[in-house]
Coordinates of C-alpha atoms in Angstrom, one line a residue:
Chain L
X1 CA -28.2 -21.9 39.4
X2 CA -29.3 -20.8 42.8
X3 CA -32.2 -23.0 44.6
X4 CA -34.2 -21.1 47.4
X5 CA -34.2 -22.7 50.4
X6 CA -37.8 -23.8 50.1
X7 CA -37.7 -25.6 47.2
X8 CA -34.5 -27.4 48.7
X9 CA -36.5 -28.2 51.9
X10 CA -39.1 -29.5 49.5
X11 CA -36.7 -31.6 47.5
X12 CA -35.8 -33.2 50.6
X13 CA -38.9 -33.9 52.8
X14 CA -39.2 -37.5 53.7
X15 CA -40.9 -39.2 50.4
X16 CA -44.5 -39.1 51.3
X17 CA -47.1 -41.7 50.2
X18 CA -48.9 -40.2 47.6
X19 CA -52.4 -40.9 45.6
X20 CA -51.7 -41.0 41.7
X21 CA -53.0 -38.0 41.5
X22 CA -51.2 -36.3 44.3
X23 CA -48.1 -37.9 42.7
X24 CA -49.0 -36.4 38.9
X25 CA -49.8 -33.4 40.6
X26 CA -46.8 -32.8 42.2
X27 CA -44.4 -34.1 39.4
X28 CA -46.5 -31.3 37.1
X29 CA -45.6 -28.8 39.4
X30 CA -42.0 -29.4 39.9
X31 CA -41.7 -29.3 36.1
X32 CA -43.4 -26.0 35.8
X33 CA -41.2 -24.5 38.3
X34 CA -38.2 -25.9 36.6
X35 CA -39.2 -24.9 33.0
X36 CA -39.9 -21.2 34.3
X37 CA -36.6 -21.2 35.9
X38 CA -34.3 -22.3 32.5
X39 CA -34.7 -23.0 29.3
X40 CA -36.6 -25.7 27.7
X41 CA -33.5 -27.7 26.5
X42 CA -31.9 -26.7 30.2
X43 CA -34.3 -29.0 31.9
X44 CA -34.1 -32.7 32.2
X45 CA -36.2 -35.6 33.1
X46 CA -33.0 -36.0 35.6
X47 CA -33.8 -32.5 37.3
X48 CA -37.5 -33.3 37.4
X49 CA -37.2 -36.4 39.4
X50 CA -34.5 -35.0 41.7
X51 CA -36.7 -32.2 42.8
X52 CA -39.3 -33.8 43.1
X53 CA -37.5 -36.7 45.3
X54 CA -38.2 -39.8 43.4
X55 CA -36.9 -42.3 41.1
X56 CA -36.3 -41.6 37.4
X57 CA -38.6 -44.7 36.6
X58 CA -41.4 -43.1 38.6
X59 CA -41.5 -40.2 36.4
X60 CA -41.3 -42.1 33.3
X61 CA -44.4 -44.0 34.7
X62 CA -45.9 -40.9 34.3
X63 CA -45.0 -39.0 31.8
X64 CA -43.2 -40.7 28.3
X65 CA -41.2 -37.5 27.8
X66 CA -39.8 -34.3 28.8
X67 CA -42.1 -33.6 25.8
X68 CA -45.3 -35.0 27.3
X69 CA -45.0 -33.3 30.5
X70 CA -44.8 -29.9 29.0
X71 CA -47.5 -30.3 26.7
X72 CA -49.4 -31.2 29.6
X73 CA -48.6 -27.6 31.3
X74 CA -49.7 -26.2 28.3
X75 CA -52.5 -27.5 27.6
X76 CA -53.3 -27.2 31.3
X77 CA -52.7 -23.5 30.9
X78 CA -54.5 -22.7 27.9
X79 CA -57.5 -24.7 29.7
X80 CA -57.3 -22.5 32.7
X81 CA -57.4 -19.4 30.2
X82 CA -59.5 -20.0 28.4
X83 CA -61.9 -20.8 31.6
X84 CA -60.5 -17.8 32.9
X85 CA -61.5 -15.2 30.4
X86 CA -65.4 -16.7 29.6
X87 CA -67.8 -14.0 30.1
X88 CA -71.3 -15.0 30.4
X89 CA -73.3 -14.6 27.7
X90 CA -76.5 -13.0 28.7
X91 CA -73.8 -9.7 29.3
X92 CA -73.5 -6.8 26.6
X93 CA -71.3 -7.3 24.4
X94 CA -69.2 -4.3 25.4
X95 CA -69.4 -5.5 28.7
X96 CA -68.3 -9.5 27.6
X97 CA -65.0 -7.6 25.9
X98 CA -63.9 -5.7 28.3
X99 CA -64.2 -8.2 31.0
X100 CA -62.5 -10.6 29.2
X101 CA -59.9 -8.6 28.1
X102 CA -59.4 -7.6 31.8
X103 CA -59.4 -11.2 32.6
X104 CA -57.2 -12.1 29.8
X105 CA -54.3 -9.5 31.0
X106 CA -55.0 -10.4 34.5
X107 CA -53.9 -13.8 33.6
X108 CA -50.9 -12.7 31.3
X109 CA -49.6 -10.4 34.4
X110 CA -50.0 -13.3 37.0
X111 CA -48.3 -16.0 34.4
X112 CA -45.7 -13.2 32.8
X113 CA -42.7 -15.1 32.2
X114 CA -44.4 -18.4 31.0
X115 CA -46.3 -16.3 28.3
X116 CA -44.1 -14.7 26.8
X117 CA -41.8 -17.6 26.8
X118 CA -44.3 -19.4 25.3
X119 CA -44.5 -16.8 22.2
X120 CA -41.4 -15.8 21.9
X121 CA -39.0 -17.6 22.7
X122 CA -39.7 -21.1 20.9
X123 CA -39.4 -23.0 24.0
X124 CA -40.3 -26.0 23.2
X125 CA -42.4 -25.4 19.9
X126 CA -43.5 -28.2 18.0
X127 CA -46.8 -28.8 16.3
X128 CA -48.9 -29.8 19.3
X129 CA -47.5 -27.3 21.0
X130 CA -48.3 -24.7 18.1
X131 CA -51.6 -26.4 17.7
X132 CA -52.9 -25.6 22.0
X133 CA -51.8 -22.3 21.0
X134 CA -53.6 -21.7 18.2
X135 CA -56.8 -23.6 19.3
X136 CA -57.5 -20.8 22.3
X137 CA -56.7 -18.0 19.8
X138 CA -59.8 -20.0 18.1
X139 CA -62.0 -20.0 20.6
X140 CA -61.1 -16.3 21.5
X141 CA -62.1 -15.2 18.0
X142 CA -65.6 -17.7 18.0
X143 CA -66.4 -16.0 21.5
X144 CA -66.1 -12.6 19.8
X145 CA -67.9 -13.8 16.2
X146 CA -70.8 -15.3 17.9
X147 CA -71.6 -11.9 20.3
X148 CA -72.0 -9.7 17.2
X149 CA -74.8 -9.5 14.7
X150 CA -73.9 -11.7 11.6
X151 CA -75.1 -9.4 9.3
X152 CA -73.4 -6.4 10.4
X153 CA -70.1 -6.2 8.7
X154 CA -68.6 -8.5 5.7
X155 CA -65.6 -11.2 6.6
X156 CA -65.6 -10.2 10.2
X157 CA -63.5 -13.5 10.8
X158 CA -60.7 -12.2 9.3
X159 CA -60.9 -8.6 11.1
X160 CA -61.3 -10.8 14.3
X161 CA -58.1 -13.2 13.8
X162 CA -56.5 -9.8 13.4
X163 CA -57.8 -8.2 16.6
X164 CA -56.6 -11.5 18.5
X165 CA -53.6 -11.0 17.3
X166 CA -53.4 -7.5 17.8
X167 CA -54.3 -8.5 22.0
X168 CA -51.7 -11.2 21.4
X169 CA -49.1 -8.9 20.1
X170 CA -49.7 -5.9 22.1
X171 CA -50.0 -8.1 25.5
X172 CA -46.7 -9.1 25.2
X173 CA -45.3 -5.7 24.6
X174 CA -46.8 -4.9 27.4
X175 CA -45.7 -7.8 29.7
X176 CA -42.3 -7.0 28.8
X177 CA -42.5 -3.2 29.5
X178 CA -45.1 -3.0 32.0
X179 CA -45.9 1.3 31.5
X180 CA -49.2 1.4 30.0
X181 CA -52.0 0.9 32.3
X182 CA -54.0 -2.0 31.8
X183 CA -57.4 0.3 31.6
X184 CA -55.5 2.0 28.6
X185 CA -54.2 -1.2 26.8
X186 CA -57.8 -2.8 27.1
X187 CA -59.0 1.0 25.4
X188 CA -56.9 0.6 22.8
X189 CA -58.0 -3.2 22.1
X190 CA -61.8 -2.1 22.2
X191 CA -61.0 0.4 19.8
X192 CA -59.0 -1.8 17.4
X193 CA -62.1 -4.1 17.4
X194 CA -64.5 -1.6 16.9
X195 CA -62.9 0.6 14.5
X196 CA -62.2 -3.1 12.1
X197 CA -65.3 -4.3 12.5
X198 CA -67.1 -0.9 11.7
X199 CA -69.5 -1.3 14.9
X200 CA -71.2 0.6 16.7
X201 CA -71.6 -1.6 20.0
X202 CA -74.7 -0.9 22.6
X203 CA -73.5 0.3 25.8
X204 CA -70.6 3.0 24.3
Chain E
X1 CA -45.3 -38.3 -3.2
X2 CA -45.8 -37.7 -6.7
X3 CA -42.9 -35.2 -8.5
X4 CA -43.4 -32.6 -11.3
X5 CA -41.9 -33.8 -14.1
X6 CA -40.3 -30.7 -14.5
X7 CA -38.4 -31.4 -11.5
X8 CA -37.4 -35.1 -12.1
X9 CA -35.8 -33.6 -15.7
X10 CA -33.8 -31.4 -13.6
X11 CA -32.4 -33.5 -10.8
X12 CA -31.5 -35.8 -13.9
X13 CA -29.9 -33.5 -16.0
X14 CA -25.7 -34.5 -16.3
X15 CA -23.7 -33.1 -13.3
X16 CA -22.6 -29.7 -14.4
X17 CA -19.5 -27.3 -13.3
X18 CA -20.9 -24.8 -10.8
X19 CA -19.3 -22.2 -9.1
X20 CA -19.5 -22.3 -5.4
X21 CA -21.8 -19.6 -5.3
X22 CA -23.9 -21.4 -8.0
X23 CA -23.9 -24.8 -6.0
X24 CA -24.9 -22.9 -2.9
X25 CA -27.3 -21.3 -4.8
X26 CA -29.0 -24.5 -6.3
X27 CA -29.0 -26.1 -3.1
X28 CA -30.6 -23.4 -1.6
X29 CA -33.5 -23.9 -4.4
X30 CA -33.9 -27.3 -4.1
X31 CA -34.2 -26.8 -0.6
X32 CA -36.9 -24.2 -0.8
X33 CA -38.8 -27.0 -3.2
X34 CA -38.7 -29.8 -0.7
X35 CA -39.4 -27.3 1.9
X36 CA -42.9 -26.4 0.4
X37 CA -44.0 -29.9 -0.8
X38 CA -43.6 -31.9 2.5
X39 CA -43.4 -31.4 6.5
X40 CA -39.9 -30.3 7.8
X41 CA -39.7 -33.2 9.5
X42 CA -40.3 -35.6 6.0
X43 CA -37.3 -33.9 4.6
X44 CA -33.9 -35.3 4.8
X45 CA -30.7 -33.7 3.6
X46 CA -30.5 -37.5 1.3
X47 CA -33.4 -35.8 -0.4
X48 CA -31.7 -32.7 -1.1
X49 CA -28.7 -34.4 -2.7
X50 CA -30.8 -37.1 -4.3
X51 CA -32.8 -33.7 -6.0
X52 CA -29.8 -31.8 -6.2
X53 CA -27.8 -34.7 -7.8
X54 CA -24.9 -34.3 -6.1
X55 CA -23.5 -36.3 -3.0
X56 CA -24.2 -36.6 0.4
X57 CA -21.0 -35.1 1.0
X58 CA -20.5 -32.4 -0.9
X59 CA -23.7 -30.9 0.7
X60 CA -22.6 -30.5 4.2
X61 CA -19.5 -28.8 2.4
X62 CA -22.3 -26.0 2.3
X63 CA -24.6 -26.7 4.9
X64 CA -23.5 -28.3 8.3
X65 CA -26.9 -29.7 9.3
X66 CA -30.8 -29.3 7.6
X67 CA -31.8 -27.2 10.0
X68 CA -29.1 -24.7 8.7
X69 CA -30.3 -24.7 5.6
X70 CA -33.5 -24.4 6.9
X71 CA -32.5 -21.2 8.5
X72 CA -30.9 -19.4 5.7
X73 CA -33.6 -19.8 3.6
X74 CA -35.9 -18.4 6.7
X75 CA -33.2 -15.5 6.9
X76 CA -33.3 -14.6 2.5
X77 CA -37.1 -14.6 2.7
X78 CA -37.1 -12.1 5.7
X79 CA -34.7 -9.8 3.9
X80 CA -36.6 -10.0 0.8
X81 CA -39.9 -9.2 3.2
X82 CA -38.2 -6.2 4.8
X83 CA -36.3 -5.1 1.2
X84 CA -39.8 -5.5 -0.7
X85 CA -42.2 -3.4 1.6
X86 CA -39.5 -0.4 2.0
X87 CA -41.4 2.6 1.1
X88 CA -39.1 5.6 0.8
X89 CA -39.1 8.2 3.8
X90 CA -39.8 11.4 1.0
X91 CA -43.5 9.5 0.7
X92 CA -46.3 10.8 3.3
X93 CA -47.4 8.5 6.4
X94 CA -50.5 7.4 5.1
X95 CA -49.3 6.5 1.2
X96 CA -46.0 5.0 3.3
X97 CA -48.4 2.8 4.9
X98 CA -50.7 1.8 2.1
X99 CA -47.8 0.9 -0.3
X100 CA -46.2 -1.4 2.3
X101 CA -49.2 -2.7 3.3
X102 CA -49.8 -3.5 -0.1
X103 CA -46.4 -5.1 -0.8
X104 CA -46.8 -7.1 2.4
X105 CA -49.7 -8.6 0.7
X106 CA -48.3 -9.1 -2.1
X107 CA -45.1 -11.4 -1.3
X108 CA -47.7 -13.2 1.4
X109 CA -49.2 -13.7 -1.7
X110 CA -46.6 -15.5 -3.7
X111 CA -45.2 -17.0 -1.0
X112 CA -48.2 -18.4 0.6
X113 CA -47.5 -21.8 1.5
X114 CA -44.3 -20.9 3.0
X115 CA -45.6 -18.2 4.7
X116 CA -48.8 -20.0 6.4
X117 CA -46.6 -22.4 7.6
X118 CA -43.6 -20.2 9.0
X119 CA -45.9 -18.9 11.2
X120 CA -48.0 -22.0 11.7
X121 CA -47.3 -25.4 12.0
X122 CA -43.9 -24.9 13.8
X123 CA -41.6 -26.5 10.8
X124 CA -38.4 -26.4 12.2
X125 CA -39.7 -23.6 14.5
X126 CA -36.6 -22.9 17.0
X127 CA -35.1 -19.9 18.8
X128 CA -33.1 -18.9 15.9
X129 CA -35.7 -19.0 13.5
X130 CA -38.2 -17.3 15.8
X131 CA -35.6 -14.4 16.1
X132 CA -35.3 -13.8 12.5
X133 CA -39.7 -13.8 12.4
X134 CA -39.3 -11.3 15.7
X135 CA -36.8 -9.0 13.6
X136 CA -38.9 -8.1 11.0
X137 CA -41.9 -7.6 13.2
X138 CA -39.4 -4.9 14.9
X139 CA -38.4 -3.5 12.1
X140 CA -42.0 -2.9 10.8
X141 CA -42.8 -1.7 14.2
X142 CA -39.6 0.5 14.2
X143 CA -41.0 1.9 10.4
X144 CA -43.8 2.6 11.5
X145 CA -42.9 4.4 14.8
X146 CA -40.7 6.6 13.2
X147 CA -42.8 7.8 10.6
X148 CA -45.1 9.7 13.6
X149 CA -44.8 12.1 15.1
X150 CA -43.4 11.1 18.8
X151 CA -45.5 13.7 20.7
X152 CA -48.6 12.6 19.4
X153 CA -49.8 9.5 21.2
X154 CA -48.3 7.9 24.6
X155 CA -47.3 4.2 24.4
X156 CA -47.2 4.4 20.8
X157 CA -44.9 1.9 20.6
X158 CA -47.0 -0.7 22.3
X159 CA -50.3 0.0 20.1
X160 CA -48.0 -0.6 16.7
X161 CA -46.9 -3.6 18.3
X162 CA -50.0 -5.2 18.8
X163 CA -51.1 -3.7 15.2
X164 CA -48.0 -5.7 13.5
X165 CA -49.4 -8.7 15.1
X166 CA -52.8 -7.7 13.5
X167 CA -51.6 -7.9 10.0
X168 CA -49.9 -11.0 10.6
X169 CA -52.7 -12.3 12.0
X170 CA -55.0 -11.2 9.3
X171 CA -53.2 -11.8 6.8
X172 CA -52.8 -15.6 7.6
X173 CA -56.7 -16.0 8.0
X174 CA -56.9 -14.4 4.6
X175 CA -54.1 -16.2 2.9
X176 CA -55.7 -19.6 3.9
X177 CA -58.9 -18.3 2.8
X178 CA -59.1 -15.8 0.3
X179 CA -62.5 -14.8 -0.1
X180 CA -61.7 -10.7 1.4
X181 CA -60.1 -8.4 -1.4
X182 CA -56.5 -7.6 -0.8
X183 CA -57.8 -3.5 -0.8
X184 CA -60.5 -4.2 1.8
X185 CA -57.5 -5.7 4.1
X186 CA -55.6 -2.9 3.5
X187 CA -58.2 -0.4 4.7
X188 CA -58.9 -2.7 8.2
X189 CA -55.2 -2.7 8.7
X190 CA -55.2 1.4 8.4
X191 CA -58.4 1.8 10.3
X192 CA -56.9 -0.6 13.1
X193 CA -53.4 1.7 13.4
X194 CA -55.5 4.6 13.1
X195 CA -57.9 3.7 16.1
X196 CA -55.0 2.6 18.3
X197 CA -52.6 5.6 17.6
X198 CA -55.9 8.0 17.6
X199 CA -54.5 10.0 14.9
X200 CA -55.2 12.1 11.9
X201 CA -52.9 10.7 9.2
X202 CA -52.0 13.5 6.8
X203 CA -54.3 12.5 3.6
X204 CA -56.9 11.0 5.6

């Protein structure tokens, strides 16, 4: 386990007086860099508070568990998705897809690692975990339900919990073997929604 | 907790002379029950050899800890998965597809609880068991790859990625919800592989 030399110098700065925030903050931080460095189980409460330069009993003042603070990064990183991929509404709804795909894999390419940890690798799964995970692939199949017309296809949530999963699926395919252009793999995700949902959609 | 009296006659029944294969076998099953009725967490290897009616001890001659158990029942169901949708080679693409897609919904079908929550609710989700659900999504992937033809569509393999993850995606929405007919899944799945490879299937 080999440190670069910034994160050392950071580990040892003179222990600064921080707000509450600033102090949360930082501690989040810390962890994410340690949690994208090793495994889940690899990481201890221990590392956390050594890296960050304070006292075990600090961190545990804010956060109860190695647990805690990860579900914290989580959910802090399905907000910032989510957030990241709205489209406004008043936009076609060809136009609100593709942006938001592009959005979407923007975000997978800038946070590669932690995603496909995330899905694949069981770091840290547990129900709550599971639960963040499965409430943005909710909100990405409402977003995509409430843009097309109610009445034009039968059990179009089902085709759309597929599509997300398709996105899902194929993303980290991709993520892993970056040789498909993103223009192509956003194609290909248009066309599995289209061709499920038997749409024709304005603008194509 | 309320128990089928079916069940209660047959964790009463007098202690009989198994084999060790029978005893594993038993064990295996009664595991499987408690599995299904109540959270991974809410079962206790106690409970198995209360059910079982056999000691404590005797147990871990079979299985070290629960989460072992846990994981070979996890590995038998993803061999029966893979065994049961195997569609001989002789068979053309599209009636390869159909038939497994048809036999995928079928065991999803009888083994719906299990399978919801496999994929769900993170019981006992860990890296081991997440490689066994990941090896079966291969090896559909892997079926699927080689039965087109390689010159006819670039990045095939990530499309039938993400398409894998379609079907499982679908078919938990429809398995918690039954209200689409198994047939009219069957033809969104083909029309989803079909968009993203941008073939002709022979038969089409």
């Amino acid at each position: 386990m080999t440190r670069r030399s910034s994160e050392v110098a950071t580990s040892r700065a003179p222990r600064e007086r921080m707000t509450i925030e600033e102090r949360r903050e930082q501690l989040l931080r810390v962890g994410r860099g340690l949690f994208l460095e090793r495994p889940y189980d690899q990481v201890s409460m221990d590392d956390v508070a050594q890296r960050a330069g304070v006292s075990k009993a600090l961190i545990f003042h804010y956060f109860t568990t190695k647990r805690d603070l990860y579900l914290e990064l989580v959910r802090r990183a399905a907000k910032e998705l989510v957030e990241a991929t709205f489209v406004g509404e008043d936009r076609p709804p060809l136009e609100r897809l593709t942006t938001g795909l592009e959005r979407y894999l923007d975000f997978v390419e800038q946070n590669e690692r932690a995603y496909v940890a995330l899905l694949t690798s069981g770091v840290g799964a547990d129900p709550e975990v599971l639960g963040v995970v499965e409430s943005v692939r909710k909100t990405f199949a409402d977003r995509i339900l409430a843009s097309i017309p109610p009445s034009e296809t039968s059990h179009a949530d089902i085709a759309v919990r597929g599509y997300v999963g398709f996105v899902e699926h194929a993303s980290i395919a991709w993520a892993q073997n970056k040789k498909m252009p993103k223009a192509e793999l956003i194609e290909l995700s248009i066309k599995a929604l289209i061709a499920v949902l038997g749409l024709q959609l304005p603008g194509r």
